[in-house]
């Protein structure tokens, strides 16, 4: 029986994926270094399987980072257990952990002209679907 994904597990998994991608490491290589299959790495990264504290410590060592990296910016836990089902991921880490998000972020950071960067942001905002509960773009 599959348990529903916990928002913290999903967040930690996305951070695991992001760090792995930052290093240009495959899921297979990370799995090999951690002593698990690449399918297990996929499950960790999706938040389907919870990564244990000992495995997270091992992953931090292999990925040359701290355990804190995986929890930085994590969403606050709701006060009731049922609240997890009601939370929608309001964090953008899931996007940054995708191939497209990582490539876009890396390329964007290479643009040195702040005016060009601002125009790109304005373009993307203009192309995006309106979000009823989103705040106006901060300038």
Tab-separated table of N, CA, C and O in Angstrom:
chain	number	residue	atom	x	y	z
A	1	UNK	N	0.847	-1.189	0.000
A	1	UNK	CA	0.000	0.000	0.000
A	1	UNK	C	0.886	1.244	0.000
A	1	UNK	O	1.767	1.390	0.842
A	2	UNK	N	0.650	2.138	-0.928
A	2	UNK	CA	1.433	3.370	-1.013
A	2	UNK	C	0.899	4.405	-0.043
A	2	UNK	O	-0.307	4.606	0.070
A	3	UNK	N	1.799	5.064	0.630
A	3	UNK	CA	1.392	6.144	1.517
A	3	UNK	C	1.422	7.450	0.728
A	3	UNK	O	2.205	7.581	-0.215
A	4	UNK	N	0.594	8.424	1.082
A	4	UNK	CA	0.642	9.700	0.368
A	4	UNK	C	1.964	10.409	0.652
A	4	UNK	O	2.536	10.280	1.726
A	5	UNK	N	2.448	11.132	-0.343
A	5	UNK	CA	3.715	11.855	-0.175
A	5	UNK	C	3.554	12.974	0.839
A	5	UNK	O	2.568	13.682	0.855
A	6	UNK	N	4.552	13.098	1.682
A	6	UNK	CA	4.619	14.166	2.666
A	6	UNK	C	5.319	15.350	2.003
A	6	UNK	O	6.308	15.155	1.287
A	7	UNK	N	4.856	16.544	2.230
A	7	UNK	CA	5.411	17.718	1.558
A	7	UNK	C	6.896	17.911	1.873
A	7	UNK	O	7.668	18.349	1.017
A	8	UNK	N	7.325	17.538	3.062
A	8	UNK	CA	8.742	17.644	3.419
A	8	UNK	C	9.556	16.614	2.644
A	8	UNK	O	10.643	16.915	2.151
A	9	UNK	N	9.023	15.402	2.499
A	9	UNK	CA	9.717	14.376	1.713
A	9	UNK	C	9.878	14.829	0.258
A	9	UNK	O	10.929	14.619	-0.350
A	10	UNK	N	8.844	15.428	-0.290
A	10	UNK	CA	8.894	15.929	-1.668
A	10	UNK	C	9.935	17.040	-1.774
A	10	UNK	O	10.732	17.080	-2.715
A	11	UNK	N	9.958	17.931	-0.787
A	11	UNK	CA	10.912	19.036	-0.787
A	11	UNK	C	12.348	18.539	-0.698
A	11	UNK	O	13.211	18.949	-1.476
A	12	UNK	N	12.611	17.643	0.237
A	12	UNK	CA	13.962	17.089	0.401
A	12	UNK	C	14.374	16.362	-0.868
A	12	UNK	O	15.518	16.488	-1.336
A	13	UNK	N	13.460	15.619	-1.458
A	13	UNK	CA	13.753	14.918	-2.708
A	13	UNK	C	14.092	15.868	-3.838
A	13	UNK	O	15.014	15.615	-4.629
A	14	UNK	N	13.374	16.970	-3.917
A	14	UNK	CA	13.659	17.969	-4.955
A	14	UNK	C	15.027	18.604	-4.738
A	14	UNK	O	15.767	18.850	-5.695
A	15	UNK	N	15.381	18.836	-3.488
A	15	UNK	CA	16.705	19.388	-3.191
A	15	UNK	C	17.806	18.377	-3.518
A	15	UNK	O	18.877	18.748	-3.997
A	16	UNK	N	17.528	17.094	-3.265
A	16	UNK	CA	18.471	16.037	-3.617
A	16	UNK	C	18.701	16.052	-5.129
A	16	UNK	O	19.840	16.016	-5.595
A	17	UNK	N	17.621	16.111	-5.887
A	17	UNK	CA	17.715	16.142	-7.349
A	17	UNK	C	18.480	17.381	-7.814
A	17	UNK	O	19.351	17.298	-8.673
A	18	UNK	N	18.165	18.533	-7.225
A	18	UNK	CA	18.821	19.765	-7.626
A	18	UNK	C	20.331	19.673	-7.391
A	18	UNK	O	21.121	20.018	-8.263
A	19	UNK	N	20.734	19.184	-6.235
A	19	UNK	CA	22.161	19.095	-5.926
A	19	UNK	C	22.862	18.103	-6.853
A	19	UNK	O	23.957	18.360	-7.345
A	20	UNK	N	22.199	16.982	-7.107
A	20	UNK	CA	22.767	15.985	-8.011
A	20	UNK	C	22.963	16.586	-9.398
A	20	UNK	O	24.022	16.416	-10.023
A	21	UNK	N	21.978	17.323	-9.877
A	21	UNK	CA	22.071	17.940	-11.197
A	21	UNK	C	23.131	19.036	-11.230
A	21	UNK	O	23.815	19.216	-12.233
A	22	UNK	N	23.273	19.772	-10.134
A	22	UNK	CA	24.302	20.815	-10.063
A	22	UNK	C	25.691	20.215	-10.276
A	22	UNK	O	26.564	20.856	-10.848
A	23	UNK	N	25.869	18.988	-9.829
A	23	UNK	CA	27.154	18.310	-9.948
A	23	UNK	C	27.269	17.513	-11.245
A	23	UNK	O	28.313	16.917	-11.508
A	24	UNK	N	26.188	17.490	-12.037
A	24	UNK	CA	26.210	16.745	-13.293
A	24	UNK	C	26.265	15.241	-13.082
A	24	UNK	O	26.824	14.513	-13.895
A	25	UNK	N	25.687	14.772	-11.994
A	25	UNK	CA	25.739	13.358	-11.643
A	25	UNK	C	24.434	12.672	-12.061
A	25	UNK	O	23.356	13.231	-11.880
A	26	UNK	N	24.537	11.473	-12.588
A	26	UNK	CA	23.348	10.703	-12.973
A	26	UNK	C	22.721	10.057	-11.737
A	26	UNK	O	23.374	9.891	-10.701
A	27	UNK	N	21.458	9.674	-11.891
A	27	UNK	CA	20.800	8.947	-10.813
A	27	UNK	C	21.501	7.615	-10.568
A	27	UNK	O	21.628	7.182	-9.427
A	28	UNK	N	21.964	6.987	-11.643
A	28	UNK	CA	22.666	5.713	-11.513
A	28	UNK	C	23.941	5.844	-10.706
A	28	UNK	O	24.241	5.014	-9.841
A	29	UNK	N	24.715	6.898	-10.982
A	29	UNK	CA	25.973	7.120	-10.267
A	29	UNK	C	25.705	7.406	-8.787
A	29	UNK	O	26.382	6.860	-7.906
A	30	UNK	N	24.703	8.259	-8.511
A	30	UNK	CA	24.377	8.554	-7.121
A	30	UNK	C	23.918	7.285	-6.409
A	30	UNK	O	24.332	7.016	-5.282
A	31	UNK	N	23.084	6.510	-7.076
A	31	UNK	CA	22.631	5.254	-6.486
A	31	UNK	C	23.791	4.333	-6.173
A	31	UNK	O	23.845	3.724	-5.098
A	32	UNK	N	24.737	4.245	-7.104
A	32	UNK	CA	25.922	3.405	-6.902
A	32	UNK	C	26.706	3.869	-5.684
A	32	UNK	O	27.117	3.063	-4.843
A	33	UNK	N	26.892	5.176	-5.559
A	33	UNK	CA	27.657	5.727	-4.435
A	33	UNK	C	26.934	5.554	-3.097
A	33	UNK	O	27.574	5.476	-2.049
A	34	UNK	N	25.588	5.504	-3.152
A	34	UNK	CA	24.811	5.343	-1.925
A	34	UNK	C	24.455	3.880	-1.649
A	34	UNK	O	23.880	3.568	-0.603
A	35	UNK	N	24.765	3.003	-2.607
A	35	UNK	CA	24.458	1.598	-2.423
A	35	UNK	C	22.997	1.252	-2.632
A	35	UNK	O	22.479	0.313	-2.015
A	36	UNK	N	22.322	2.024	-3.492
A	36	UNK	CA	20.920	1.746	-3.829
A	36	UNK	C	20.771	1.801	-5.347
A	36	UNK	O	21.673	2.245	-6.058
A	37	UNK	N	19.621	1.380	-5.841
A	37	UNK	CA	19.375	1.404	-7.284
A	37	UNK	C	19.013	2.816	-7.741
A	37	UNK	O	18.602	3.658	-6.929
A	38	UNK	N	19.134	3.052	-9.052
A	38	UNK	CA	18.723	4.357	-9.567
A	38	UNK	C	17.216	4.542	-9.397
A	38	UNK	O	16.737	5.658	-9.237
A	39	UNK	N	16.458	3.431	-9.385
A	39	UNK	CA	15.011	3.537	-9.167
A	39	UNK	C	14.722	4.068	-7.760
A	39	UNK	O	13.789	4.851	-7.571
A	40	UNK	N	15.550	3.653	-6.796
A	40	UNK	CA	15.378	4.162	-5.432
A	40	UNK	C	15.687	5.654	-5.383
A	40	UNK	O	14.978	6.412	-4.713
A	41	UNK	N	16.708	6.084	-6.114
A	41	UNK	CA	17.022	7.520	-6.188
A	41	UNK	C	15.835	8.266	-6.780
A	41	UNK	O	15.451	9.335	-6.284
A	42	UNK	N	15.213	7.721	-7.828
A	42	UNK	CA	14.024	8.347	-8.427
A	42	UNK	C	12.923	8.501	-7.383
A	42	UNK	O	12.282	9.552	-7.300
A	43	UNK	N	12.714	7.480	-6.588
A	43	UNK	CA	11.669	7.527	-5.557
A	43	UNK	C	11.996	8.556	-4.484
A	43	UNK	O	11.114	9.260	-3.999
A	44	UNK	N	13.270	8.645	-4.093
A	44	UNK	CA	13.677	9.684	-3.144
A	44	UNK	C	13.405	11.066	-3.735
A	44	UNK	O	12.878	11.947	-3.066
A	45	UNK	N	13.811	11.261	-4.986
A	45	UNK	CA	13.699	12.577	-5.620
A	45	UNK	C	12.253	13.009	-5.819
A	45	UNK	O	11.957	14.197	-5.781
A	46	UNK	N	11.361	12.071	-6.027
A	46	UNK	CA	9.938	12.388	-6.190
A	46	UNK	C	9.228	12.523	-4.852
A	46	UNK	O	8.088	12.972	-4.801
A	47	UNK	N	9.878	12.078	-3.784
A	47	UNK	CA	9.246	12.101	-2.467
A	47	UNK	C	8.339	10.908	-2.243
A	47	UNK	O	7.603	10.856	-1.262
A	48	UNK	N	8.378	9.940	-3.154
A	48	UNK	CA	7.567	8.727	-3.023
A	48	UNK	C	8.056	7.902	-1.847
A	48	UNK	O	7.256	7.358	-1.084
A	49	UNK	N	9.375	7.785	-1.730
A	49	UNK	CA	9.989	7.097	-0.589
A	49	UNK	C	10.717	8.115	0.263
A	49	UNK	O	11.427	8.981	-0.258
A	50	UNK	N	10.547	7.987	1.557
A	50	UNK	CA	11.220	8.878	2.506
A	50	UNK	C	12.676	8.464	2.637
A	50	UNK	O	12.985	7.290	2.789
A	51	UNK	N	13.571	9.437	2.582
A	51	UNK	CA	14.997	9.146	2.745
A	51	UNK	C	15.319	9.199	4.241
A	51	UNK	O	14.938	10.149	4.933
A	52	UNK	N	15.956	8.159	4.734
A	52	UNK	CA	16.259	8.091	6.165
A	52	UNK	C	17.340	9.105	6.531
A	52	UNK	O	18.075	9.596	5.669
A	53	UNK	N	17.455	9.387	7.806
A	53	UNK	CA	18.460	10.338	8.287
A	53	UNK	C	19.871	9.866	7.945
A	53	UNK	O	20.720	10.650	7.509
A	54	UNK	N	20.126	8.568	8.109
A	54	UNK	CA	21.467	8.058	7.823
A	54	UNK	C	21.770	8.142	6.317
A	54	UNK	O	22.885	8.471	5.923
A	55	UNK	N	20.777	7.863	5.478
A	55	UNK	CA	20.978	7.937	4.031
A	55	UNK	C	21.127	9.405	3.605
A	55	UNK	O	21.910	9.722	2.721
A	56	UNK	N	20.407	10.304	4.245
A	56	UNK	CA	20.534	11.734	3.925
A	56	UNK	C	21.925	12.234	4.289
A	56	UNK	O	22.540	12.998	3.531
A	57	UNK	N	22.444	11.786	5.414
A	57	UNK	CA	23.814	12.148	5.808
A	57	UNK	C	24.813	11.613	4.790
A	57	UNK	O	25.736	12.330	4.369
A	58	UNK	N	24.615	10.386	4.357
A	58	UNK	CA	25.485	9.783	3.346
A	58	UNK	C	25.394	10.559	2.029
A	58	UNK	O	26.407	10.834	1.390
A	59	UNK	N	24.183	10.942	1.632
A	59	UNK	CA	23.990	11.702	0.393
A	59	UNK	C	24.678	13.064	0.491
A	59	UNK	O	25.296	13.524	-0.471
A	60	UNK	N	24.585	13.704	1.644
A	60	UNK	CA	25.241	14.996	1.835
A	60	UNK	C	26.755	14.854	1.646
A	60	UNK	O	27.390	15.703	1.005
A	61	UNK	N	27.328	13.792	2.171
A	61	UNK	CA	28.772	13.568	2.008
A	61	UNK	C	29.124	13.319	0.552
A	61	UNK	O	30.062	13.913	0.022
A	62	UNK	N	28.373	12.462	-0.114
A	62	UNK	CA	28.629	12.123	-1.515
A	62	UNK	C	28.464	13.345	-2.416
A	62	UNK	O	29.229	13.545	-3.363
A	63	UNK	N	27.469	14.184	-2.099
A	63	UNK	CA	27.168	15.360	-2.921
A	63	UNK	C	27.898	16.612	-2.441
A	63	UNK	O	27.620	17.716	-2.911
A	64	UNK	N	28.821	16.433	-1.499
A	64	UNK	CA	29.671	17.507	-1.007
A	64	UNK	C	28.870	18.727	-0.545
A	64	UNK	O	29.079	19.853	-0.994
A	65	UNK	N	27.936	18.466	0.356
A	65	UNK	CA	27.126	19.530	0.921
A	65	UNK	C	26.786	19.156	2.360
A	65	UNK	O	27.200	18.117	2.859
A	66	UNK	N	26.024	19.996	3.017
A	66	UNK	CA	25.605	19.710	4.395
A	66	UNK	C	24.179	19.156	4.377
A	66	UNK	O	23.434	19.342	3.414
A	67	UNK	N	23.809	18.516	5.454
A	67	UNK	CA	22.435	18.036	5.589
A	67	UNK	C	21.480	19.228	5.555
A	67	UNK	O	20.383	19.137	5.008
A	68	UNK	N	21.907	20.348	6.107
A	68	UNK	CA	21.076	21.552	6.117
A	68	UNK	C	20.653	21.971	4.712
A	68	UNK	O	19.573	22.516	4.533
A	69	UNK	N	21.493	21.719	3.712
A	69	UNK	CA	21.163	22.076	2.328
A	69	UNK	C	19.816	21.498	1.915
A	69	UNK	O	19.031	22.140	1.232
A	70	UNK	N	19.538	20.270	2.327
A	70	UNK	CA	18.318	19.589	1.917
A	70	UNK	C	17.067	20.150	2.593
A	70	UNK	O	15.962	19.918	2.125
A	71	UNK	N	17.259	20.877	3.683
A	71	UNK	CA	16.114	21.400	4.438
A	71	UNK	C	15.964	22.921	4.345
A	71	UNK	O	14.954	23.455	4.789
A	72	UNK	N	16.970	23.603	3.778
A	72	UNK	CA	16.901	25.061	3.662
A	72	UNK	C	15.660	25.479	2.894
A	72	UNK	O	15.415	24.997	1.798
A	73	UNK	N	14.867	26.362	3.496
A	73	UNK	CA	13.687	26.880	2.824
A	73	UNK	C	12.508	25.926	2.795
A	73	UNK	O	11.532	26.171	2.098
A	74	UNK	N	12.590	24.837	3.558
A	74	UNK	CA	11.490	23.867	3.568
A	74	UNK	C	10.222	24.528	4.083
A	74	UNK	O	10.275	25.394	4.963
A	75	UNK	N	9.083	24.132	3.535
A	75	UNK	CA	7.820	24.704	4.008
A	75	UNK	C	7.558	24.293	5.451
A	75	UNK	O	7.987	23.216	5.879
A	76	UNK	N	6.888	25.158	6.178
A	76	UNK	CA	6.550	24.857	7.568
A	76	UNK	C	5.544	23.726	7.603
A	76	UNK	O	4.693	23.618	6.725
A	77	UNK	N	5.649	22.897	8.620
A	77	UNK	CA	4.693	21.805	8.748
A	77	UNK	C	3.381	22.354	9.292
A	77	UNK	O	3.384	23.209	10.177
A	78	UNK	N	2.266	21.883	8.750
A	78	UNK	CA	0.964	22.323	9.263
A	78	UNK	C	0.741	21.790	10.668
A	78	UNK	O	1.394	20.831	11.082
A	79	UNK	N	-0.205	22.397	11.376
A	79	UNK	CA	-0.447	22.018	12.768
A	79	UNK	C	-1.172	20.688	12.906
A	79	UNK	O	-1.100	20.049	13.926
A	80	UNK	N	-1.894	20.256	11.883
A	80	UNK	CA	-2.589	18.976	11.977
A	80	UNK	C	-2.098	18.036	10.886
A	80	UNK	O	-1.656	18.467	9.839
A	81	UNK	N	-2.201	16.753	11.146
A	81	UNK	CA	-1.739	15.756	10.171
A	81	UNK	C	-2.518	15.852	8.876
A	81	UNK	O	-1.985	15.621	7.801
A	82	UNK	N	-3.791	16.205	8.943
A	82	UNK	CA	-4.589	16.294	7.721
A	82	UNK	C	-4.174	17.482	6.866
A	82	UNK	O	-4.492	17.536	5.692
A	83	UNK	N	-3.461	18.427	7.454
A	83	UNK	CA	-3.048	19.621	6.724
A	83	UNK	C	-2.122	19.342	5.566
A	83	UNK	O	-2.061	20.110	4.615
A	84	UNK	N	-1.391	18.229	5.620
A	84	UNK	CA	-0.474	17.913	4.528
A	84	UNK	C	-1.217	17.723	3.224
A	84	UNK	O	-0.743	18.098	2.177
A	85	UNK	N	-2.382	17.118	3.281
A	85	UNK	CA	-3.153	16.891	2.068
A	85	UNK	C	-3.671	18.204	1.496
A	85	UNK	O	-3.903	18.325	0.305
A	86	UNK	N	-3.847	19.196	2.363
A	86	UNK	CA	-4.399	20.477	1.934
A	86	UNK	C	-3.337	21.427	1.401
A	86	UNK	O	-3.660	22.396	0.730
A	87	UNK	N	-2.071	21.184	1.712
A	87	UNK	CA	-1.016	22.078	1.268
A	87	UNK	C	-0.742	21.908	-0.213
A	87	UNK	O	-0.685	20.804	-0.721
A	88	UNK	N	-0.576	23.017	-0.895
A	88	UNK	CA	-0.094	22.924	-2.271
A	88	UNK	C	1.322	23.451	-2.256
A	88	UNK	O	1.608	24.431	-1.574
A	89	UNK	N	2.238	22.820	-2.966
A	89	UNK	CA	3.624	23.271	-2.913
A	89	UNK	C	3.749	24.698	-3.432
A	89	UNK	O	3.618	24.939	-4.612
A	90	UNK	N	3.979	25.640	-2.535
A	90	UNK	CA	4.115	27.036	-2.933
A	90	UNK	C	5.578	27.395	-3.165
A	90	UNK	O	5.884	28.522	-3.483
A	91	UNK	N	6.457	26.448	-2.989
A	91	UNK	CA	7.871	26.696	-3.189
A	91	UNK	C	8.247	26.375	-4.626
A	91	UNK	O	7.616	25.565	-5.285
A	92	UNK	N	9.278	27.012	-5.112
A	92	UNK	CA	9.695	26.851	-6.504
A	92	UNK	C	10.827	25.854	-6.674
A	92	UNK	O	11.349	25.715	-7.769
A	93	UNK	N	11.171	25.145	-5.630
A	93	UNK	CA	12.279	24.207	-5.710
A	93	UNK	C	11.984	23.081	-6.677
A	93	UNK	O	12.881	22.571	-7.341
A	94	UNK	N	10.724	22.688	-6.798
A	94	UNK	CA	10.377	21.606	-7.733
A	94	UNK	C	10.745	22.005	-9.156
A	94	UNK	O	11.261	21.197	-9.920
A	95	UNK	N	10.509	23.266	-9.507
A	95	UNK	CA	10.878	23.737	-10.838
A	95	UNK	C	12.392	23.753	-11.004
A	95	UNK	O	12.923	23.312	-12.020
A	96	UNK	N	13.104	24.248	-10.021
A	96	UNK	CA	14.560	24.320	-10.116
A	96	UNK	C	15.198	22.947	-10.194
A	96	UNK	O	16.299	22.806	-10.709
A	97	UNK	N	14.511	21.945	-9.705
A	97	UNK	CA	15.052	20.594	-9.744
A	97	UNK	C	14.793	19.898	-11.079
A	97	UNK	O	15.309	18.823	-11.311
A	98	UNK	N	14.006	20.527	-11.962
A	98	UNK	CA	13.799	19.942	-13.283
A	98	UNK	C	14.978	20.300	-14.178
A	98	UNK	O	15.701	21.269	-13.925
A	99	UNK	N	15.147	19.536	-15.225
A	99	UNK	CA	16.219	19.817	-16.180
A	99	UNK	C	16.052	21.215	-16.767
A	99	UNK	O	17.005	21.994	-16.846
A	100	UNK	N	14.824	21.552	-17.170
A	100	UNK	CA	14.568	22.861	-17.766
A	100	UNK	C	14.818	23.987	-16.772
A	100	UNK	O	15.396	25.014	-17.113
A	101	UNK	N	14.368	23.804	-15.550
A	101	UNK	CA	14.554	24.833	-14.531
A	101	UNK	C	16.020	25.057	-14.221
A	101	UNK	O	16.483	26.197	-14.087
A	102	UNK	N	16.762	23.970	-14.129
A	102	UNK	CA	18.189	24.075	-13.851
A	102	UNK	C	18.908	24.776	-15.001
A	102	UNK	O	19.706	25.685	-14.786
A	103	UNK	N	18.601	24.381	-16.252
A	103	UNK	CA	19.243	24.994	-17.419
A	103	UNK	C	18.877	26.476	-17.531
A	103	UNK	O	19.744	27.313	-17.806
A	104	UNK	N	17.611	26.782	-17.315
A	104	UNK	CA	17.163	28.172	-17.401
A	104	UNK	C	17.839	29.027	-16.332
A	104	UNK	O	18.333	30.124	-16.615
A	105	UNK	N	17.905	28.523	-15.124
A	105	UNK	CA	18.538	29.255	-14.036
A	105	UNK	C	20.016	29.483	-14.302
A	105	UNK	O	20.539	30.582	-14.119
A	106	UNK	N	20.699	28.437	-14.751
A	106	UNK	CA	22.135	28.543	-15.032
A	106	UNK	C	22.401	29.565	-16.145
A	106	UNK	O	23.278	30.417	-16.022
A	107	UNK	N	21.624	29.496	-17.230
A	107	UNK	CA	21.807	30.428	-18.346
A	107	UNK	C	21.456	31.857	-17.919
A	107	UNK	O	22.173	32.804	-18.264
A	108	UNK	N	20.384	32.020	-17.160
A	108	UNK	CA	19.959	33.342	-16.715
A	108	UNK	C	21.039	34.012	-15.868
A	108	UNK	O	21.302	35.205	-16.000
A	109	UNK	N	21.687	33.235	-15.015
A	109	UNK	CA	22.722	33.791	-14.143
A	109	UNK	C	23.954	34.245	-14.923
A	109	UNK	O	24.742	35.043	-14.430
A	110	UNK	N	24.111	33.768	-16.158
A	110	UNK	CA	25.239	34.176	-16.986
A	110	UNK	C	24.995	35.506	-17.698
A	110	UNK	O	25.928	36.091	-18.248
A	111	UNK	N	23.758	35.985	-17.691
A	111	UNK	CA	23.438	37.268	-18.322
A	111	UNK	C	23.883	38.376	-17.374
A	111	UNK	O	23.364	38.496	-16.266
A	112	UNK	N	24.821	39.166	-17.797
A	112	UNK	CA	25.416	40.182	-16.912
A	112	UNK	C	24.637	41.500	-16.883
A	112	UNK	O	24.650	42.200	-15.888
A	113	UNK	N	23.967	41.838	-17.968
A	113	UNK	CA	23.260	43.114	-18.055
A	113	UNK	C	21.947	43.045	-17.275
A	113	UNK	O	21.032	42.308	-17.648
A	114	UNK	N	21.810	43.823	-16.185
A	114	UNK	CA	20.592	43.764	-15.373
A	114	UNK	C	19.338	44.186	-16.140
A	114	UNK	O	18.246	43.704	-15.865
A	115	UNK	N	19.489	45.074	-17.122
A	115	UNK	CA	18.323	45.495	-17.909
A	115	UNK	C	17.815	44.346	-18.774
A	115	UNK	O	16.606	44.159	-18.921
A	116	UNK	N	18.725	43.580	-19.341
A	116	UNK	CA	18.333	42.421	-20.153
A	116	UNK	C	17.660	41.378	-19.255
A	116	UNK	O	16.624	40.810	-19.620
A	117	UNK	N	18.219	41.153	-18.087
A	117	UNK	CA	17.614	40.197	-17.158
A	117	UNK	C	16.205	40.635	-16.785
A	117	UNK	O	15.279	39.826	-16.735
A	118	UNK	N	16.027	41.913	-16.533
A	118	UNK	CA	14.706	42.433	-16.161
A	118	UNK	C	13.714	42.233	-17.308
A	118	UNK	O	12.561	41.880	-17.086
A	119	UNK	N	14.177	42.472	-18.550
A	119	UNK	CA	13.297	42.311	-19.703
A	119	UNK	C	12.910	40.841	-19.891
A	119	UNK	O	11.782	40.541	-20.287
A	120	UNK	N	13.819	39.940	-19.595
A	120	UNK	CA	13.499	38.515	-19.689
A	120	UNK	C	12.445	38.144	-18.648
A	120	UNK	O	11.488	37.429	-18.942
A	121	UNK	N	12.611	38.631	-17.438
A	121	UNK	CA	11.623	38.369	-16.390
A	121	UNK	C	10.262	38.923	-16.811
A	121	UNK	O	9.236	38.238	-16.690
A	122	UNK	N	10.249	40.156	-17.313
A	122	UNK	CA	8.989	40.758	-17.764
A	122	UNK	C	8.339	39.927	-18.867
A	122	UNK	O	7.119	39.736	-18.879
A	123	UNK	N	9.144	39.412	-19.802
A	123	UNK	CA	8.628	38.578	-20.878
A	123	UNK	C	8.002	37.306	-20.327
A	123	UNK	O	6.872	36.947	-20.687
A	124	UNK	N	8.708	36.627	-19.437
A	124	UNK	CA	8.194	35.382	-18.875
A	124	UNK	C	6.913	35.640	-18.093
A	124	UNK	O	5.935	34.892	-18.210
A	125	UNK	N	6.881	36.704	-17.318
A	125	UNK	CA	5.680	37.049	-16.552
A	125	UNK	C	4.513	37.322	-17.499
A	125	UNK	O	3.386	36.877	-17.271
A	126	UNK	N	4.774	38.005	-18.607
A	126	UNK	CA	3.700	38.321	-19.549
A	126	UNK	C	3.169	37.067	-20.251
A	126	UNK	O	2.002	37.016	-20.636
A	127	UNK	N	4.012	36.058	-20.414
A	127	UNK	CA	3.602	34.817	-21.076
A	127	UNK	C	2.911	33.838	-20.131
A	127	UNK	O	2.183	32.952	-20.575
A	128	UNK	N	3.142	33.999	-18.840
A	128	UNK	CA	2.600	33.067	-17.852
A	128	UNK	C	1.100	33.254	-17.697
A	128	UNK	O	0.562	34.348	-17.895
A	129	UNK	N	0.447	32.165	-17.335
A	129	UNK	CA	-0.983	32.222	-17.047
A	129	UNK	C	-1.196	33.026	-15.771
A	129	UNK	O	-0.441	32.873	-14.814
A	130	UNK	N	-2.219	33.871	-15.738
A	130	UNK	CA	-2.470	34.635	-14.512
A	130	UNK	C	-2.803	33.701	-13.354
A	130	UNK	O	-3.455	32.686	-13.542
A	131	UNK	N	-2.317	34.062	-12.184
A	131	UNK	CA	-2.571	33.295	-10.970
A	131	UNK	C	-3.363	34.187	-10.034
A	131	UNK	O	-2.873	35.221	-9.595
A	132	UNK	N	-4.568	33.792	-9.715
A	132	UNK	CA	-5.474	34.631	-8.926
A	132	UNK	C	-4.915	35.048	-7.587
A	132	UNK	O	-5.137	36.159	-7.138
A	133	UNK	N	-4.171	34.169	-6.927
A	133	UNK	CA	-3.675	34.496	-5.587
A	133	UNK	C	-2.210	34.880	-5.566
A	133	UNK	O	-1.594	34.968	-4.520
A	134	UNK	N	-1.621	35.172	-6.729
A	134	UNK	CA	-0.208	35.576	-6.777
A	134	UNK	C	-0.088	37.072	-6.573
A	134	UNK	O	-0.953	37.844	-6.976
A	135	UNK	N	1.004	37.471	-5.953
A	135	UNK	CA	1.284	38.891	-5.768
A	135	UNK	C	1.818	39.478	-7.062
A	135	UNK	O	2.319	38.767	-7.918
A	136	UNK	N	1.721	40.772	-7.184
A	136	UNK	CA	2.279	41.458	-8.348
A	136	UNK	C	3.781	41.286	-8.333
A	136	UNK	O	4.404	41.114	-7.285
A	137	UNK	N	4.382	41.340	-9.490
A	137	UNK	CA	5.838	41.205	-9.610
A	137	UNK	C	6.514	42.333	-8.862
A	137	UNK	O	6.161	43.496	-8.995
A	138	UNK	N	7.489	41.981	-8.068
A	138	UNK	CA	8.254	42.971	-7.303
A	138	UNK	C	9.358	43.505	-8.196
A	138	UNK	O	10.081	42.757	-8.831
A	139	UNK	N	9.480	44.788	-8.265
A	139	UNK	CA	10.513	45.430	-9.073
A	139	UNK	C	11.582	45.995	-8.182
A	139	UNK	O	11.421	46.440	-7.157
